mmCIF file of C-alpha atoms in Angstrom:
data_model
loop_
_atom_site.group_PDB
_atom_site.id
_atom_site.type_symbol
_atom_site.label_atom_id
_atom_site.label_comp_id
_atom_site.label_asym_id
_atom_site.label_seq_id
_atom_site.Cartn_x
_atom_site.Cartn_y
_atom_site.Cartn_z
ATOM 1 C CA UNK A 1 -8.563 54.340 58.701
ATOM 2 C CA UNK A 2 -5.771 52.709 60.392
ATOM 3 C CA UNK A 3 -4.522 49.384 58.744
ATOM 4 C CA UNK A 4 -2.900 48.179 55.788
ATOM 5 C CA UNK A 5 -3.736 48.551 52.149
ATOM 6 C CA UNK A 6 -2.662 47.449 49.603
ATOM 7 C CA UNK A 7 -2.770 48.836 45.734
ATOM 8 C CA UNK A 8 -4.217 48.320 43.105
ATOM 9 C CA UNK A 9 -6.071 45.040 44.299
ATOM 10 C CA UNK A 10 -6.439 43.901 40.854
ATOM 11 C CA UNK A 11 -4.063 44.346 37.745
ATOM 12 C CA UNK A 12 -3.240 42.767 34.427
ATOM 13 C CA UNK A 13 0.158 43.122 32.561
ATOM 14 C CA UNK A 14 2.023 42.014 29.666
ATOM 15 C CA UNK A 15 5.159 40.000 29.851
ATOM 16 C CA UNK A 16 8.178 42.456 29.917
ATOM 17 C CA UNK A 17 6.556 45.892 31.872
ATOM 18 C CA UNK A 18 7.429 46.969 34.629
ATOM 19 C CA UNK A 19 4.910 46.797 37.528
ATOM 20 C CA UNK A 20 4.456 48.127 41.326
ATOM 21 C CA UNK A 21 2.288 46.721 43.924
ATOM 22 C CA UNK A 22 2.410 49.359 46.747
ATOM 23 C CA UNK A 23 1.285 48.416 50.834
ATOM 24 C CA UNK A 24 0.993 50.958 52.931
ATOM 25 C CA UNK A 25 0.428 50.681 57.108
ATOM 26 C CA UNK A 26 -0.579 52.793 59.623
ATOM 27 C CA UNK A 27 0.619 51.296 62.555
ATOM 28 C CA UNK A 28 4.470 52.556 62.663
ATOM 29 C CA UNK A 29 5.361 48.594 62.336
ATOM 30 C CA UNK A 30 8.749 48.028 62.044
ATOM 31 C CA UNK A 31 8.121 45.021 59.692
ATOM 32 C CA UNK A 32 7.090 44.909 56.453
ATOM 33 C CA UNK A 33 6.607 41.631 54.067
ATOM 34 C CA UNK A 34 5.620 40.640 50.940
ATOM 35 C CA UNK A 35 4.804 36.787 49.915
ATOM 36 C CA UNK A 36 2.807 35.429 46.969
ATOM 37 C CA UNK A 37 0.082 33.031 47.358
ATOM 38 C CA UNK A 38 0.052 30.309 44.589
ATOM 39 C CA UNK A 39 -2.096 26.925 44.362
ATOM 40 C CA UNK A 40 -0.148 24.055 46.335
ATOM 41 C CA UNK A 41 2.694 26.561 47.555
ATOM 42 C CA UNK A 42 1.073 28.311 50.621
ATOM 43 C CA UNK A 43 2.545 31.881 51.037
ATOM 44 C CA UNK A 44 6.356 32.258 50.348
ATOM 45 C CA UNK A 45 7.925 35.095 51.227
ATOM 46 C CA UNK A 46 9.749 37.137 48.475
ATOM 47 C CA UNK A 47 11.245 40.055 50.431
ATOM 48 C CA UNK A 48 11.196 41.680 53.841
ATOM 49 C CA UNK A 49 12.036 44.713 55.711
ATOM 50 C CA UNK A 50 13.196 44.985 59.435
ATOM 51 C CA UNK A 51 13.440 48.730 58.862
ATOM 52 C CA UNK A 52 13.202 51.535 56.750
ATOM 53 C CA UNK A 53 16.333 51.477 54.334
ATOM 54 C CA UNK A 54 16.882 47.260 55.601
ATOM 55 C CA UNK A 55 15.770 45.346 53.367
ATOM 56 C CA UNK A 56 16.550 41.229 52.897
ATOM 57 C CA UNK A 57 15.522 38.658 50.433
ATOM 58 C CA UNK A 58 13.387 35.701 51.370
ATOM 59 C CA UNK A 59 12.560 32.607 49.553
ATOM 60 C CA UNK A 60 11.989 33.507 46.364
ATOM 61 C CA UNK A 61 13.331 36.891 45.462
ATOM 62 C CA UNK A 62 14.527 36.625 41.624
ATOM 63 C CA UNK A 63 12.902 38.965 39.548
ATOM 64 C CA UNK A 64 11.237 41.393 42.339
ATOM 65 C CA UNK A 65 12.595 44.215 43.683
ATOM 66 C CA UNK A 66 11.562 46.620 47.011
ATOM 67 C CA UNK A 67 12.865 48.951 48.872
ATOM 68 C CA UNK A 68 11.644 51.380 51.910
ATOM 69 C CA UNK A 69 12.428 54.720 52.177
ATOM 70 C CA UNK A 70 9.296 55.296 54.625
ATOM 71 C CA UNK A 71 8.297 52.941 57.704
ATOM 72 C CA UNK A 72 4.559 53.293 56.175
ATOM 73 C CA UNK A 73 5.264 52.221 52.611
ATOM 74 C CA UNK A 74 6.669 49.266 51.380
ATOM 75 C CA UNK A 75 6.239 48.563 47.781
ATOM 76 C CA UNK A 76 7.202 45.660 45.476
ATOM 77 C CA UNK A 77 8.541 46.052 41.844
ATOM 78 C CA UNK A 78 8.401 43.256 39.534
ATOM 79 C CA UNK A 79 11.005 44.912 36.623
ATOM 80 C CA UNK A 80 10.139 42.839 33.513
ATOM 81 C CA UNK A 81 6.969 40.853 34.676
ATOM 82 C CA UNK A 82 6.798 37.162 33.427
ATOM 83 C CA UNK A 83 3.613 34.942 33.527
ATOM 84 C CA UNK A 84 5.256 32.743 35.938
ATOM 85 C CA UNK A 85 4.588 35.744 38.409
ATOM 86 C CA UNK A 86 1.159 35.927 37.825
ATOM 87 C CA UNK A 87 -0.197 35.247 41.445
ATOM 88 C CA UNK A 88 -1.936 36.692 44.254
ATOM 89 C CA UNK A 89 0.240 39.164 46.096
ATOM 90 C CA UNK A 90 0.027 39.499 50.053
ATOM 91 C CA UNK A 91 1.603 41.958 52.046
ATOM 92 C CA UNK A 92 1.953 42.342 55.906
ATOM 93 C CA UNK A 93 3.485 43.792 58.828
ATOM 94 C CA UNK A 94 4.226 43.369 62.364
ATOM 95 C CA UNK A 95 5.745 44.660 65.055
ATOM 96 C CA UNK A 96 8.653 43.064 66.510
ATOM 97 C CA UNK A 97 7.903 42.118 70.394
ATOM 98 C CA UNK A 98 4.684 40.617 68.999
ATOM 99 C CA UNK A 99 5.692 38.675 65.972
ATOM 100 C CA UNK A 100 2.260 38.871 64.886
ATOM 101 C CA UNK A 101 2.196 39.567 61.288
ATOM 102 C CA UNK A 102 -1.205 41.738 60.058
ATOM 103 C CA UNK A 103 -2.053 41.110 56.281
ATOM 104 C CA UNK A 104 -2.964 43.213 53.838
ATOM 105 C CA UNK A 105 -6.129 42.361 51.627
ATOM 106 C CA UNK A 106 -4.047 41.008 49.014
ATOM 107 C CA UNK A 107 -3.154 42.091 44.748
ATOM 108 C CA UNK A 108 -4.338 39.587 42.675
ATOM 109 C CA UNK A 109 -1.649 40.141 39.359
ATOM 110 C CA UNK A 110 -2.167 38.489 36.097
ATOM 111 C CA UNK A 111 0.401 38.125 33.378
ATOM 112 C CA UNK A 112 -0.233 38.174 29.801
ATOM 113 C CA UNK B 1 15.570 25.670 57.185
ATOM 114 C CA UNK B 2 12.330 25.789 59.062
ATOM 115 C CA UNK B 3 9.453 23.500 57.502
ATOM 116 C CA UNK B 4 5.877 22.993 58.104
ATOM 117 C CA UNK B 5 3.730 20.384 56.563
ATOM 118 C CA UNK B 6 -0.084 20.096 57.088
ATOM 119 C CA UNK B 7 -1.740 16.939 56.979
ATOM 120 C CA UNK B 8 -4.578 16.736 54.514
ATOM 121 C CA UNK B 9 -5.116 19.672 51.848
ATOM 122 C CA UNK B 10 -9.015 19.550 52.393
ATOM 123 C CA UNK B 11 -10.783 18.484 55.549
ATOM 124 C CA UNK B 12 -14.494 18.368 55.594
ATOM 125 C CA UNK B 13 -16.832 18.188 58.813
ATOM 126 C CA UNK B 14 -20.485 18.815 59.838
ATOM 127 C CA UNK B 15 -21.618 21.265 61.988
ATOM 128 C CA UNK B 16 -21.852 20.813 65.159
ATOM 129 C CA UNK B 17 -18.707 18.455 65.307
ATOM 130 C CA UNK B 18 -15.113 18.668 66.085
ATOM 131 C CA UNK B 19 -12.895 20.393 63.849
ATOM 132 C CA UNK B 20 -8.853 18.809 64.096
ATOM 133 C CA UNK B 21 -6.210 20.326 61.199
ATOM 134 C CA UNK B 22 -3.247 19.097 61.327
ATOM 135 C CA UNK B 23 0.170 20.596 61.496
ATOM 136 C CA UNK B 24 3.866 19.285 62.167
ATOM 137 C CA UNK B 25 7.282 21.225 62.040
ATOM 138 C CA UNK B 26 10.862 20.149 61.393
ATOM 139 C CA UNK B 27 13.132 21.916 64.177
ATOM 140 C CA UNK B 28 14.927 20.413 66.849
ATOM 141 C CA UNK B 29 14.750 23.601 68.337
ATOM 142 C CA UNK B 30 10.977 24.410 69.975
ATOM 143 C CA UNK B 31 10.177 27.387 67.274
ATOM 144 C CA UNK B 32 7.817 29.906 67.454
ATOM 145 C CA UNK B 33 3.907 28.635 65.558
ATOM 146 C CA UNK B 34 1.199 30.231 64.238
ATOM 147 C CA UNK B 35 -2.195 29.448 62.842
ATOM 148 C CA UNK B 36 -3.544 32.082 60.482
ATOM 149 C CA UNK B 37 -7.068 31.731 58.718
ATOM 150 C CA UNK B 38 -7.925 33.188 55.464
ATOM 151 C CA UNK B 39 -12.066 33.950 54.211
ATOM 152 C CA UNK B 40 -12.559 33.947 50.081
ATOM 153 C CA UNK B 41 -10.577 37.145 49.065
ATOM 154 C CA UNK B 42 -9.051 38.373 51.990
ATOM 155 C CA UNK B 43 -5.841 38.858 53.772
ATOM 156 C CA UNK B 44 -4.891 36.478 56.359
ATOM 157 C CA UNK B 45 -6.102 36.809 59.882
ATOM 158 C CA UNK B 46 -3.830 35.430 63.005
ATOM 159 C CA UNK B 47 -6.022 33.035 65.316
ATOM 160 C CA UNK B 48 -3.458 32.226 67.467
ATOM 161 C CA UNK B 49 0.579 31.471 68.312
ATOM 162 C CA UNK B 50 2.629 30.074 70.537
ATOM 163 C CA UNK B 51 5.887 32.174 71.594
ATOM 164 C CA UNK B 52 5.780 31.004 75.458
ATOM 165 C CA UNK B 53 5.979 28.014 78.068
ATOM 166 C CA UNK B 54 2.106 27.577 77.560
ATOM 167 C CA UNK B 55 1.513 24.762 75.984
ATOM 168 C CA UNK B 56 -2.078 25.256 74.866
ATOM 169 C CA UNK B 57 -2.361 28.231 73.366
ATOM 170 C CA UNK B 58 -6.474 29.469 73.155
ATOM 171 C CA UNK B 59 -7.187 31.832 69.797
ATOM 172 C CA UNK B 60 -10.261 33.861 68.569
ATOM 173 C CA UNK B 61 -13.696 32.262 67.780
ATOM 174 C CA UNK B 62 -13.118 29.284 69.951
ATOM 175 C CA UNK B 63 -9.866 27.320 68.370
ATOM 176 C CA UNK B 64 -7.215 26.297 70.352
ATOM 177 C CA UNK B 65 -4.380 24.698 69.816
ATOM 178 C CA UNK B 66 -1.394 22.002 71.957
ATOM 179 C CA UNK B 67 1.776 22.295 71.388
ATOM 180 C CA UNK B 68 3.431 19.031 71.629
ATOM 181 C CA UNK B 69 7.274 18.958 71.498
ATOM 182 C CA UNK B 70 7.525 15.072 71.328
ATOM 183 C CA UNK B 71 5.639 14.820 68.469
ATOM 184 C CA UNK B 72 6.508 17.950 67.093
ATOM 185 C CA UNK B 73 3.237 19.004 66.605
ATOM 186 C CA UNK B 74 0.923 22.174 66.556
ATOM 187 C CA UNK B 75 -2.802 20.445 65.796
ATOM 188 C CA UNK B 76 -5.532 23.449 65.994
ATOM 189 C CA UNK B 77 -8.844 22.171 67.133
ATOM 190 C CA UNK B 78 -12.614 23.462 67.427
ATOM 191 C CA UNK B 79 -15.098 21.114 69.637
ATOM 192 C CA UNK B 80 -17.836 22.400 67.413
ATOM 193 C CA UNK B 81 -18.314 23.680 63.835
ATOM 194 C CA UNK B 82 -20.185 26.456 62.529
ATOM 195 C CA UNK B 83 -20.856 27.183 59.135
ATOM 196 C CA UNK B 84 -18.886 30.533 59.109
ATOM 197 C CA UNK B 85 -15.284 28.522 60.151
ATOM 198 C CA UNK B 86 -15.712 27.673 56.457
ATOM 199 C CA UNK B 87 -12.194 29.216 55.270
ATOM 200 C CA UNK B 88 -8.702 28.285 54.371
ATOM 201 C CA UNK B 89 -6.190 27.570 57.425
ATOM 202 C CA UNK B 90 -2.202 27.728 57.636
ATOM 203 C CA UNK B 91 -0.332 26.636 59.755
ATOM 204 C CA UNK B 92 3.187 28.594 60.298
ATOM 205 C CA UNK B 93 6.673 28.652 62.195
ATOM 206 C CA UNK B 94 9.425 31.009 62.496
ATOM 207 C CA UNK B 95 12.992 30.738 64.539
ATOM 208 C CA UNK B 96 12.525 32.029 67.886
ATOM 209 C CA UNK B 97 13.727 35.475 68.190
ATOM 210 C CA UNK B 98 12.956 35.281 64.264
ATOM 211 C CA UNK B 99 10.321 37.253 62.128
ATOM 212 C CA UNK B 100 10.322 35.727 59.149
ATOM 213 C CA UNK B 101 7.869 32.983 59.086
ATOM 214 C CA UNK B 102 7.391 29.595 56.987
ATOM 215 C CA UNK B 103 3.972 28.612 55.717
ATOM 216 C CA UNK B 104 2.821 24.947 55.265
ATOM 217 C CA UNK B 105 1.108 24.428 51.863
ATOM 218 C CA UNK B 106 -2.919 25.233 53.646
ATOM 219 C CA UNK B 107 -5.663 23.169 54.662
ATOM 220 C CA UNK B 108 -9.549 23.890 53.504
ATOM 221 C CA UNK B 109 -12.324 23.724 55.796
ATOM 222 C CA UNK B 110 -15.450 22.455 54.354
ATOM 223 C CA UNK B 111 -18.620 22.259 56.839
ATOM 224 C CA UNK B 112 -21.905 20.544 55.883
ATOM 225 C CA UNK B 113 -24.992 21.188 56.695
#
């Protein structure tokens, strides 16, 4: 089905291991995102993409890292996980004459 | 750097009546605004945006919302509730010509019975 995923939508981890959240899209966007979603903060965004192999920090980048080798994947690697990045993990897209971002149904990541 | 603040973290209305969340942004420059809505463990879903001279922009499932440059506003409103606009609702801006967007903290809609 055409859309975006997201995977695995629920995952535990200890402090220190490496983790990936992947998001995939079927759309061809040209704009990929990923923000967390914590209690009080809204959605900040952590990293973005404008295209594949362009990649650019957002607001709150420090200990995750992405990158894009495909338009269609996008995925998010937090290197040594800490349980201040336990949180629910969003990711989107959009195309850019629209600026309409479509969300994926979300990772919900807890840190042990 | 781009702000948004919306006014009141939980708003609560019956059905039937008019729904009014709240949303101001920090730009001397008219930016691009967006209200997204999200249902209990979903994704977010775009209701609406403003990107053009229209003032009042009209989304999905009845919401609309004015864009007032004076005040610096971007209220959405509903004229009547039903049950199933029961969700979370964020309000958020980008630069124009920008993608990246801002998100104001959310605002939960409660409706009673």
């Amino acid at each position: 089905d055409a859309g975006i995923t997201q995977s695995p939508r629920y995952k535990i981890t200890e402090t220190g291991r490496q983790v990936t959240l992947m998001c995939h899209q079927t759309w061809s966007h040209s704009y990929m995102f990923w923000y967390r979603q914590d209690l009080g903060h809204g959605l900040r965004l952590i990293y973005y993409s404008a295209a594949a192999d362009i990649t650019d920090k957002g607001e709150v980048p420090d200990g995750y890292v992405v990158s894009r080798s495909k338009t269609e994947n996008f995925p998010l690697t937090l290197e040594s996980a800490t349980r201040s990045q336990t949180s629910v993990y969003f990711c989107a897209s959009s195309e850019a004459a629209t600026y309409e971002q479509y969300f994926g149904p979300g990772t919900r990541l807890t840190v042990t | 750097a781009q702000s948004v603040t919306q006014l009141g973290s939980h708003v609560s209305v019956s059905e039937g009546a008019l729904v009014l969340l709240r949303c101001n942004y920090s730009s001397s420059v008219p930016p691009y605004l967006f209200w997204y809505v999200q249902y209990p463990n979903q994704g977010l879903q775009l209701l609406l945006k403003y990107t053009s001279a229209a003032t009042l922009v009209k989304g999905i499932n009845g919401f609309e919302a004015e864009f007032k440059k004076s005040e610096t506003s971007f209220h959405l409103t509903k004229p009547s509730a039903h049950m199933s606009d029961a969700a979370e609702y964020f309000c958020a801006v980008s630069d124009r010509g920008a993608q990246k967007l801002v998100f104001g903290q959310g605002t939960r809609l409660t409706i009673n019975p």
